[in-house]
PDB file of C-alpha atoms in Angstrom:
ATOM      1  CA  LYS T   1      -5.116  12.828  17.816  1.00  0.00           C
ATOM      2  CA  ALA T   2      -5.120   9.725  15.656  1.00  0.00           C
ATOM      3  CA  GLY T   3      -3.817  10.093  12.130  1.00  0.00           C
ATOM      4  CA  VAL T   4      -4.990   8.472   8.939  1.00  0.00           C
ATOM      5  CA  THR T   5      -5.171   4.711   9.383  1.00  0.00           C
ATOM      6  CA  GLN T   6      -4.801   2.308   6.506  1.00  0.00           C
ATOM      7  CA  THR T   7      -5.321  -1.404   6.712  1.00  0.00           C
ATOM      8  CA  PRO T   8      -3.811  -3.783   6.015  1.00  0.00           C
ATOM      9  CA  ARG T   9      -0.187  -2.558   5.874  1.00  0.00           C
ATOM     10  CA  TYR T  10       0.959  -5.370   3.638  1.00  0.00           C
ATOM     11  CA  LEU T  11      -0.897  -7.667   1.288  1.00  0.00           C
ATOM     12  CA  ILE T  12       0.063 -10.382  -1.168  1.00  0.00           C
ATOM     13  CA  LYS T  13      -2.458 -11.422  -3.787  1.00  0.00           C
ATOM     14  CA  THR T  14      -2.472 -13.602  -6.870  1.00  0.00           C
ATOM     15  CA  ARG T  15      -3.194 -12.377 -10.384  1.00  0.00           C
ATOM     16  CA  GLY T  16      -6.909 -12.403 -11.121  1.00  0.00           C
ATOM     17  CA  GLN T  17      -7.962 -11.994  -7.516  1.00  0.00           C
ATOM     18  CA  GLN T  18      -9.578  -8.895  -6.110  1.00  0.00           C
ATOM     19  CA  VAL T  19      -8.559  -6.814  -3.111  1.00  0.00           C
ATOM     20  CA  THR T  20     -10.178  -4.284  -0.792  1.00  0.00           C
ATOM     21  CA  LEU T  21      -8.144  -1.699   1.074  1.00  0.00           C
ATOM     22  CA  SER T  22      -9.455   0.399   3.933  1.00  0.00           C
ATOM     23  CA  CYS T  23      -8.790   3.949   5.064  1.00  0.00           C
ATOM     24  CA  SER T  24      -9.989   5.683   8.219  1.00  0.00           C
ATOM     25  CA  PRO T  25      -9.490   9.442   7.989  1.00  0.00           C
ATOM     26  CA  ILE T  26      -8.697  11.838  10.789  1.00  0.00           C
ATOM     27  CA  SER T  27     -11.770  12.451  12.910  1.00  0.00           C
ATOM     28  CA  GLY T  28     -13.795  15.281  11.418  1.00  0.00           C
ATOM     29  CA  HIS T  29     -12.200  15.065   7.982  1.00  0.00           C
ATOM     30  CA  ARG T  30     -14.737  14.569   5.224  1.00  0.00           C
ATOM     31  CA  SER T  31     -12.498  14.286   2.182  1.00  0.00           C
ATOM     32  CA  VAL T  32     -10.595  11.101   1.405  1.00  0.00           C
ATOM     33  CA  SER T  33      -8.300  10.647  -1.578  1.00  0.00           C
ATOM     34  CA  TRP T  34      -6.446   7.605  -2.865  1.00  0.00           C
ATOM     35  CA  TYR T  35      -3.079   7.503  -4.611  1.00  0.00           C
ATOM     36  CA  GLN T  36      -0.986   4.784  -6.181  1.00  0.00           C
ATOM     37  CA  GLN T  37       2.792   4.948  -5.945  1.00  0.00           C
ATOM     38  CA  THR T  38       5.093   2.846  -8.096  1.00  0.00           C
ATOM     39  CA  PRO T  39       8.809   3.257  -8.850  1.00  0.00           C
ATOM     40  CA  GLY T  40       8.102   3.862 -12.516  1.00  0.00           C
ATOM     41  CA  GLN T  41       5.104   6.202 -12.376  1.00  0.00           C
ATOM     42  CA  GLY T  42       5.572   7.914  -9.026  1.00  0.00           C
ATOM     43  CA  LEU T  43       2.535   9.124  -7.091  1.00  0.00           C
ATOM     44  CA  GLN T  44      -0.656   9.086  -9.133  1.00  0.00           C
ATOM     45  CA  PHE T  45      -4.121  10.190  -8.122  1.00  0.00           C
ATOM     46  CA  LEU T  46      -6.827   7.518  -8.156  1.00  0.00           C
ATOM     47  CA  PHE T  47      -9.980   9.217  -6.838  1.00  0.00           C
ATOM     48  CA  GLU T  48     -11.355  11.499  -4.171  1.00  0.00           C
ATOM     49  CA  TYR T  49     -14.503  11.252  -2.076  1.00  0.00           C
ATOM     50  CA  PHE T  50     -16.311  13.891  -0.121  1.00  0.00           C
ATOM     51  CA  SER T  51     -19.473  13.204   1.884  1.00  0.00           C
ATOM     52  CA  GLU T  52     -19.880   9.789   0.245  1.00  0.00           C
ATOM     53  CA  THR T  53     -19.661  11.238  -3.288  1.00  0.00           C
ATOM     54  CA  GLN T  54     -16.821  10.766  -5.737  1.00  0.00           C
ATOM     55  CA  ARG T  55     -15.696  14.255  -6.763  1.00  0.00           C
ATOM     56  CA  ASN T  56     -12.779  13.466  -9.023  1.00  0.00           C
ATOM     57  CA  LYS T  57     -11.237  10.444 -10.652  1.00  0.00           C
ATOM     58  CA  GLY T  58      -7.800   9.823 -12.083  1.00  0.00           C
ATOM     59  CA  ASN T  59      -6.881   7.968 -15.250  1.00  0.00           C
ATOM     60  CA  PHE T  60      -7.161   4.412 -14.028  1.00  0.00           C
ATOM     61  CA  PRO T  61      -9.183   1.548 -15.511  1.00  0.00           C
ATOM     62  CA  GLY T  62     -12.583   0.617 -14.181  1.00  0.00           C
ATOM     63  CA  ARG T  63     -11.037  -2.240 -12.215  1.00  0.00           C
ATOM     64  CA  PHE T  64     -10.179   0.400  -9.639  1.00  0.00           C
ATOM     65  CA  SER T  65     -13.165   1.582  -7.645  1.00  0.00           C
ATOM     66  CA  GLY T  66     -13.877   3.094  -4.293  1.00  0.00           C
ATOM     67  CA  ARG T  67     -16.537   4.235  -1.937  1.00  0.00           C
ATOM     68  CA  GLN T  68     -16.970   6.297   1.186  1.00  0.00           C
ATOM     69  CA  PHE T  69     -19.239   5.563   4.106  1.00  0.00           C
ATOM     70  CA  SER T  70     -21.287   7.943   6.210  1.00  0.00           C
ATOM     71  CA  ASN T  71     -18.566   7.980   8.878  1.00  0.00           C
ATOM     72  CA  SER T  72     -16.084   9.129   6.176  1.00  0.00           C
ATOM     73  CA  ARG T  73     -14.180   5.850   6.179  1.00  0.00           C
ATOM     74  CA  SER T  74     -13.282   4.812   2.683  1.00  0.00           C
ATOM     75  CA  GLU T  75     -12.479   1.629   0.844  1.00  0.00           C
ATOM     76  CA  MET T  76     -10.907   1.056  -2.520  1.00  0.00           C
ATOM     77  CA  ASN T  77     -11.295  -2.124  -4.495  1.00  0.00           C
ATOM     78  CA  VAL T  78      -9.177  -3.515  -7.292  1.00  0.00           C
ATOM     79  CA  SER T  79     -10.652  -6.390  -9.250  1.00  0.00           C
ATOM     80  CA  THR T  80      -8.919  -8.846 -11.570  1.00  0.00           C
ATOM     81  CA  LEU T  81      -5.499  -7.977 -10.218  1.00  0.00           C
ATOM     82  CA  GLU T  82      -2.569  -7.654 -12.589  1.00  0.00           C
ATOM     83  CA  LEU T  83       1.144  -7.797 -11.816  1.00  0.00           C
ATOM     84  CA  GLY T  84       1.366  -4.089 -12.602  1.00  0.00           C
ATOM     85  CA  ASP T  85      -1.012  -3.295  -9.754  1.00  0.00           C
ATOM     86  CA  SER T  86       1.786  -4.015  -7.296  1.00  0.00           C
ATOM     87  CA  ALA T  87       2.300  -0.697  -5.570  1.00  0.00           C
ATOM     88  CA  LEU T  88       2.047   1.337  -2.405  1.00  0.00           C
ATOM     89  CA  TYR T  89      -1.523   2.573  -2.096  1.00  0.00           C
ATOM     90  CA  LEU T  90      -1.862   5.744  -0.087  1.00  0.00           C
ATOM     91  CA  CYS T  91      -4.904   7.360   1.403  1.00  0.00           C
ATOM     92  CA  ALA T  92      -5.070  11.026   2.357  1.00  0.00           C
ATOM     93  CA  SER T  93      -7.696  12.905   4.304  1.00  0.00           C
ATOM     94  CA  SER T  94      -8.567  16.565   4.480  1.00  0.00           C
ATOM     95  CA  LEU T  95     -11.082  18.670   6.328  1.00  0.00           C
ATOM     96  CA  ALA T  96     -12.834  19.729   3.150  1.00  0.00           C
ATOM     97  CA  GLY T  97     -10.464  18.878   0.334  1.00  0.00           C
ATOM     98  CA  ASP T  98     -10.438  22.266  -1.267  1.00  0.00           C
ATOM     99  CA  GLU T  99      -7.324  24.200  -2.133  1.00  0.00           C
ATOM    100  CA  SER T 100      -7.004  25.981   1.188  1.00  0.00           C
ATOM    101  CA  TYR T 101      -6.434  22.816   3.184  1.00  0.00           C
ATOM    102  CA  GLY T 102      -3.566  20.403   3.319  1.00  0.00           C
ATOM    103  CA  TYR T 103      -3.927  16.652   3.110  1.00  0.00           C
ATOM    104  CA  THR T 104      -2.711  14.200   5.735  1.00  0.00           C
ATOM    105  CA  PHE T 105      -1.496  10.896   4.349  1.00  0.00           C
ATOM    106  CA  GLY T 106      -1.580   7.476   5.921  1.00  0.00           C
ATOM    107  CA  SER T 107       1.356   5.080   5.900  1.00  0.00           C
ATOM    108  CA  GLY T 108      -0.096   3.156   2.995  1.00  0.00           C
ATOM    109  CA  THR T 109      -0.867  -0.418   2.060  1.00  0.00           C
ATOM    110  CA  ARG T 110       1.839  -2.209   0.135  1.00  0.00           C
ATOM    111  CA  LEU T 111       0.196  -4.580  -2.312  1.00  0.00           C
ATOM    112  CA  THR T 112       2.201  -7.257  -4.055  1.00  0.00           C
ATOM    113  CA  VAL T 113       0.577  -9.196  -6.873  1.00  0.00           C
ATOM    114  CA  VAL T 114       2.241 -12.498  -7.764  1.00  0.00           C
TER     115      VAL T 114
ATOM    116  CA  ASP P   1       1.124  16.646 -15.804  1.00  0.00           C
ATOM    117  CA  ALA P   2       2.860  18.280 -12.896  1.00  0.00           C
ATOM    118  CA  LYS P   3       2.859  22.061 -13.094  1.00  0.00           C
ATOM    119  CA  THR P   4       6.125  22.457 -11.225  1.00  0.00           C
ATOM    120  CA  THR P   5       9.824  21.983 -11.948  1.00  0.00           C
ATOM    121  CA  GLN P   6      12.295  20.983  -9.241  1.00  0.00           C
ATOM    122  CA  PRO P   7      15.947  19.926  -9.303  1.00  0.00           C
ATOM    123  CA  PRO P   8      16.191  16.138  -9.017  1.00  0.00           C
ATOM    124  CA  SER P   9      18.609  16.176  -6.104  1.00  0.00           C
ATOM    125  CA  MET P  10      20.317  18.458  -3.601  1.00  0.00           C
ATOM    126  CA  ASP P  11      22.432  18.065  -0.535  1.00  0.00           C
ATOM    127  CA  CYS P  12      23.309  20.173   2.454  1.00  0.00           C
ATOM    128  CA  ALA P  13      25.290  19.852   5.675  1.00  0.00           C
ATOM    129  CA  GLU P  14      23.573  19.029   8.917  1.00  0.00           C
ATOM    130  CA  GLY P  15      22.754  22.161  10.887  1.00  0.00           C
ATOM    131  CA  ARG P  16      22.791  24.398   7.835  1.00  0.00           C
ATOM    132  CA  ALA P  17      19.763  25.786   6.055  1.00  0.00           C
ATOM    133  CA  ALA P  18      18.382  23.783   3.150  1.00  0.00           C
ATOM    134  CA  ASN P  19      16.862  25.898   0.389  1.00  0.00           C
ATOM    135  CA  LEU P  20      14.769  23.919  -2.067  1.00  0.00           C
ATOM    136  CA  PRO P  21      13.671  25.797  -5.198  1.00  0.00           C
ATOM    137  CA  CYS P  22      10.561  25.240  -7.275  1.00  0.00           C
ATOM    138  CA  ASN P  23       9.466  26.814 -10.550  1.00  0.00           C
ATOM    139  CA  HIS P  24       5.770  27.152 -11.310  1.00  0.00           C
ATOM    140  CA  SER P  25       5.729  29.657 -14.142  1.00  0.00           C
ATOM    141  CA  THR P  26       2.172  28.777 -15.281  1.00  0.00           C
ATOM    142  CA  ILE P  27       0.571  29.265 -11.874  1.00  0.00           C
ATOM    143  CA  SER P  28      -2.712  31.123 -11.940  1.00  0.00           C
ATOM    144  CA  GLY P  29      -3.991  33.652  -9.458  1.00  0.00           C
ATOM    145  CA  ASN P  30      -6.057  31.324  -7.311  1.00  0.00           C
ATOM    146  CA  GLU P  31      -3.648  28.430  -7.133  1.00  0.00           C
ATOM    147  CA  TYR P  32      -1.815  27.537  -3.950  1.00  0.00           C
ATOM    148  CA  VAL P  33       1.721  26.225  -3.665  1.00  0.00           C
ATOM    149  CA  TYR P  34       2.045  23.159  -1.447  1.00  0.00           C
ATOM    150  CA  TRP P  35       5.106  21.353  -0.159  1.00  0.00           C
ATOM    151  CA  TYR P  36       5.151  17.743   0.953  1.00  0.00           C
ATOM    152  CA  ARG P  37       7.994  15.394   1.726  1.00  0.00           C
ATOM    153  CA  GLN P  38       8.259  11.646   1.690  1.00  0.00           C
ATOM    154  CA  ILE P  39      10.695   9.623   3.714  1.00  0.00           C
ATOM    155  CA  HIS P  40      11.371   6.229   2.240  1.00  0.00           C
ATOM    156  CA  SER P  41       8.333   3.927   2.221  1.00  0.00           C
ATOM    157  CA  GLN P  42       6.207   6.281   4.301  1.00  0.00           C
ATOM    158  CA  GLY P  43       3.238   8.385   3.242  1.00  0.00           C
ATOM    159  CA  PRO P  44       3.947  11.965   2.138  1.00  0.00           C
ATOM    160  CA  GLN P  45       4.027  14.446   4.976  1.00  0.00           C
ATOM    161  CA  TYR P  46       2.478  17.888   4.622  1.00  0.00           C
ATOM    162  CA  ILE P  47       4.985  20.683   5.283  1.00  0.00           C
ATOM    163  CA  ILE P  48       3.501  24.019   4.358  1.00  0.00           C
ATOM    164  CA  HIS P  49       1.423  25.835   1.769  1.00  0.00           C
ATOM    165  CA  GLY P  50       0.849  29.412   0.645  1.00  0.00           C
ATOM    166  CA  LEU P  51      -0.915  31.602  -1.889  1.00  0.00           C
ATOM    167  CA  LYS P  52       0.886  34.931  -2.135  1.00  0.00           C
ATOM    168  CA  ASN P  53       2.535  35.805   1.145  1.00  0.00           C
ATOM    169  CA  ASN P  54       5.523  34.127   2.690  1.00  0.00           C
ATOM    170  CA  GLU P  55       4.572  31.538   5.270  1.00  0.00           C
ATOM    171  CA  THR P  56       6.340  30.036   8.261  1.00  0.00           C
ATOM    172  CA  ASN P  57       5.476  27.201  10.586  1.00  0.00           C
ATOM    173  CA  GLU P  58       7.331  24.971  13.005  1.00  0.00           C
ATOM    174  CA  MET P  59       8.785  22.905  10.196  1.00  0.00           C
ATOM    175  CA  ALA P  60       9.783  25.335   7.491  1.00  0.00           C
ATOM    176  CA  SER P  61       9.400  28.654   5.719  1.00  0.00           C
ATOM    177  CA  LEU P  62       7.934  29.192   2.280  1.00  0.00           C
ATOM    178  CA  ILE P  63       9.113  32.125   0.230  1.00  0.00           C
ATOM    179  CA  ILE P  64       7.009  32.941  -2.851  1.00  0.00           C
ATOM    180  CA  THR P  65       8.309  35.452  -5.375  1.00  0.00           C
ATOM    181  CA  GLU P  66       6.236  38.528  -6.078  1.00  0.00           C
ATOM    182  CA  ASP P  67       5.246  37.289  -9.540  1.00  0.00           C
ATOM    183  CA  ARG P  68       4.455  33.866  -7.959  1.00  0.00           C
ATOM    184  CA  LYS P  69       6.353  32.045 -10.702  1.00  0.00           C
ATOM    185  CA  SER P  70       8.699  30.396  -8.247  1.00  0.00           C
ATOM    186  CA  SER P  71       9.074  29.579  -4.596  1.00  0.00           C
ATOM    187  CA  THR P  72      11.654  28.297  -2.129  1.00  0.00           C
ATOM    188  CA  LEU P  73      11.156  25.972   0.785  1.00  0.00           C
ATOM    189  CA  ILE P  74      13.586  26.690   3.595  1.00  0.00           C
ATOM    190  CA  LEU P  75      14.469  24.194   6.310  1.00  0.00           C
ATOM    191  CA  PRO P  76      16.358  26.513   8.671  1.00  0.00           C
ATOM    192  CA  HIS P  77      18.509  23.936  10.467  1.00  0.00           C
ATOM    193  CA  ALA P  78      18.524  20.697   8.515  1.00  0.00           C
ATOM    194  CA  THR P  79      18.942  17.445  10.424  1.00  0.00           C
ATOM    195  CA  LEU P  80      19.679  13.946   9.190  1.00  0.00           C
ATOM    196  CA  ARG P  81      15.991  13.155   9.600  1.00  0.00           C
ATOM    197  CA  ASP P  82      15.172  15.747   6.936  1.00  0.00           C
ATOM    198  CA  THR P  83      16.661  13.479   4.275  1.00  0.00           C
ATOM    199  CA  ALA P  84      13.661  12.801   2.032  1.00  0.00           C
ATOM    200  CA  VAL P  85      12.065  13.511  -1.329  1.00  0.00           C
ATOM    201  CA  TYR P  86      10.449  16.946  -1.337  1.00  0.00           C
ATOM    202  CA  TYR P  87       7.497  17.663  -3.607  1.00  0.00           C
ATOM    203  CA  CYS P  88       6.326  21.103  -4.684  1.00  0.00           C
ATOM    204  CA  ILE P  89       2.714  21.076  -5.897  1.00  0.00           C
ATOM    205  CA  VAL P  90       0.455  23.718  -7.350  1.00  0.00           C
ATOM    206  CA  ARG P  91      -3.219  23.279  -6.715  1.00  0.00           C
ATOM    207  CA  GLY P  92      -6.256  25.425  -7.101  1.00  0.00           C
ATOM    208  CA  ARG P  93      -9.965  25.655  -7.624  1.00  0.00           C
ATOM    209  CA  VAL P  94     -10.191  24.091 -11.058  1.00  0.00           C
ATOM    210  CA  GLU P  95     -11.226  20.671 -12.269  1.00  0.00           C
ATOM    211  CA  SER P  96      -8.123  19.284 -10.620  1.00  0.00           C
ATOM    212  CA  SER P  97      -8.673  21.069  -7.360  1.00  0.00           C
ATOM    213  CA  TYR P  98      -9.474  17.892  -5.475  1.00  0.00           C
ATOM    214  CA  LYS P  99      -6.262  16.124  -6.276  1.00  0.00           C
ATOM    215  CA  LEU P 100      -2.554  16.625  -5.823  1.00  0.00           C
ATOM    216  CA  ILE P 101      -0.437  16.210  -8.932  1.00  0.00           C
ATOM    217  CA  PHE P 102       2.984  15.028  -7.827  1.00  0.00           C
ATOM    218  CA  GLY P 103       6.045  15.553  -9.975  1.00  0.00           C
ATOM    219  CA  SER P 104       9.356  13.811  -9.475  1.00  0.00           C
ATOM    220  CA  GLY P 105      10.366  15.990  -6.526  1.00  0.00           C
ATOM    221  CA  THR P 106      13.806  16.844  -5.149  1.00  0.00           C
ATOM    222  CA  ARG P 107      15.762  14.207  -3.304  1.00  0.00           C
ATOM    223  CA  LEU P 108      17.435  16.029  -0.409  1.00  0.00           C
ATOM    224  CA  LEU P 109      20.396  14.414   1.281  1.00  0.00           C
ATOM    225  CA  VAL P 110      21.501  15.923   4.576  1.00  0.00           C
ATOM    226  CA  ARG P 111      25.163  15.120   5.220  1.00  0.00           C
ATOM    227  CA  PRO P 112      26.578  14.663   8.740  1.00  0.00           C
TER     228      PRO P 112
END
């Protein structure tokens, strides 16, 4: 079965621009989470959606936002990009997202801000 | 903050068992222990998880001590492709239950 699909794989943006990343979860999975990975901070949780509702949010500024559609696909948006937003952005999906299930990660979108 | 402590690096010989330890002394009764690994520039890969009992799947075994304050991930016959960063994560039904809190992990090097 298809895994978690993230698009695009690579992206280069200029400071001040905005960007939208997409994540298609495994069919049937209703929970989608987003993570940012940088060499300095490691893997950090951004937010999690379940049935189109944000259930939890990490400690990121309001420039980072997301949403989930009725088909469970999710997008995250970063506005007014800063150089420090350069990172690997990972999406993970889970059947329900609670503690008894594991998450399946996508391959990520590598964003470079110049 | 991560609720687990792992050694920063380990190595083992190809074909031998790799035993990766994890301390989670503050774990509470309803929290699960998860293991993920990440091969360079790829997304983390789920390996195994458990609550109280030892668990085994096609990838690995998870041994949880009786007091649940520590656990060991066992890769029974390590191959070169098992070289990766391994993350031990504790997660349960609390405010943080819908997120994984990653620590620094253990960088495992499998030697030929």
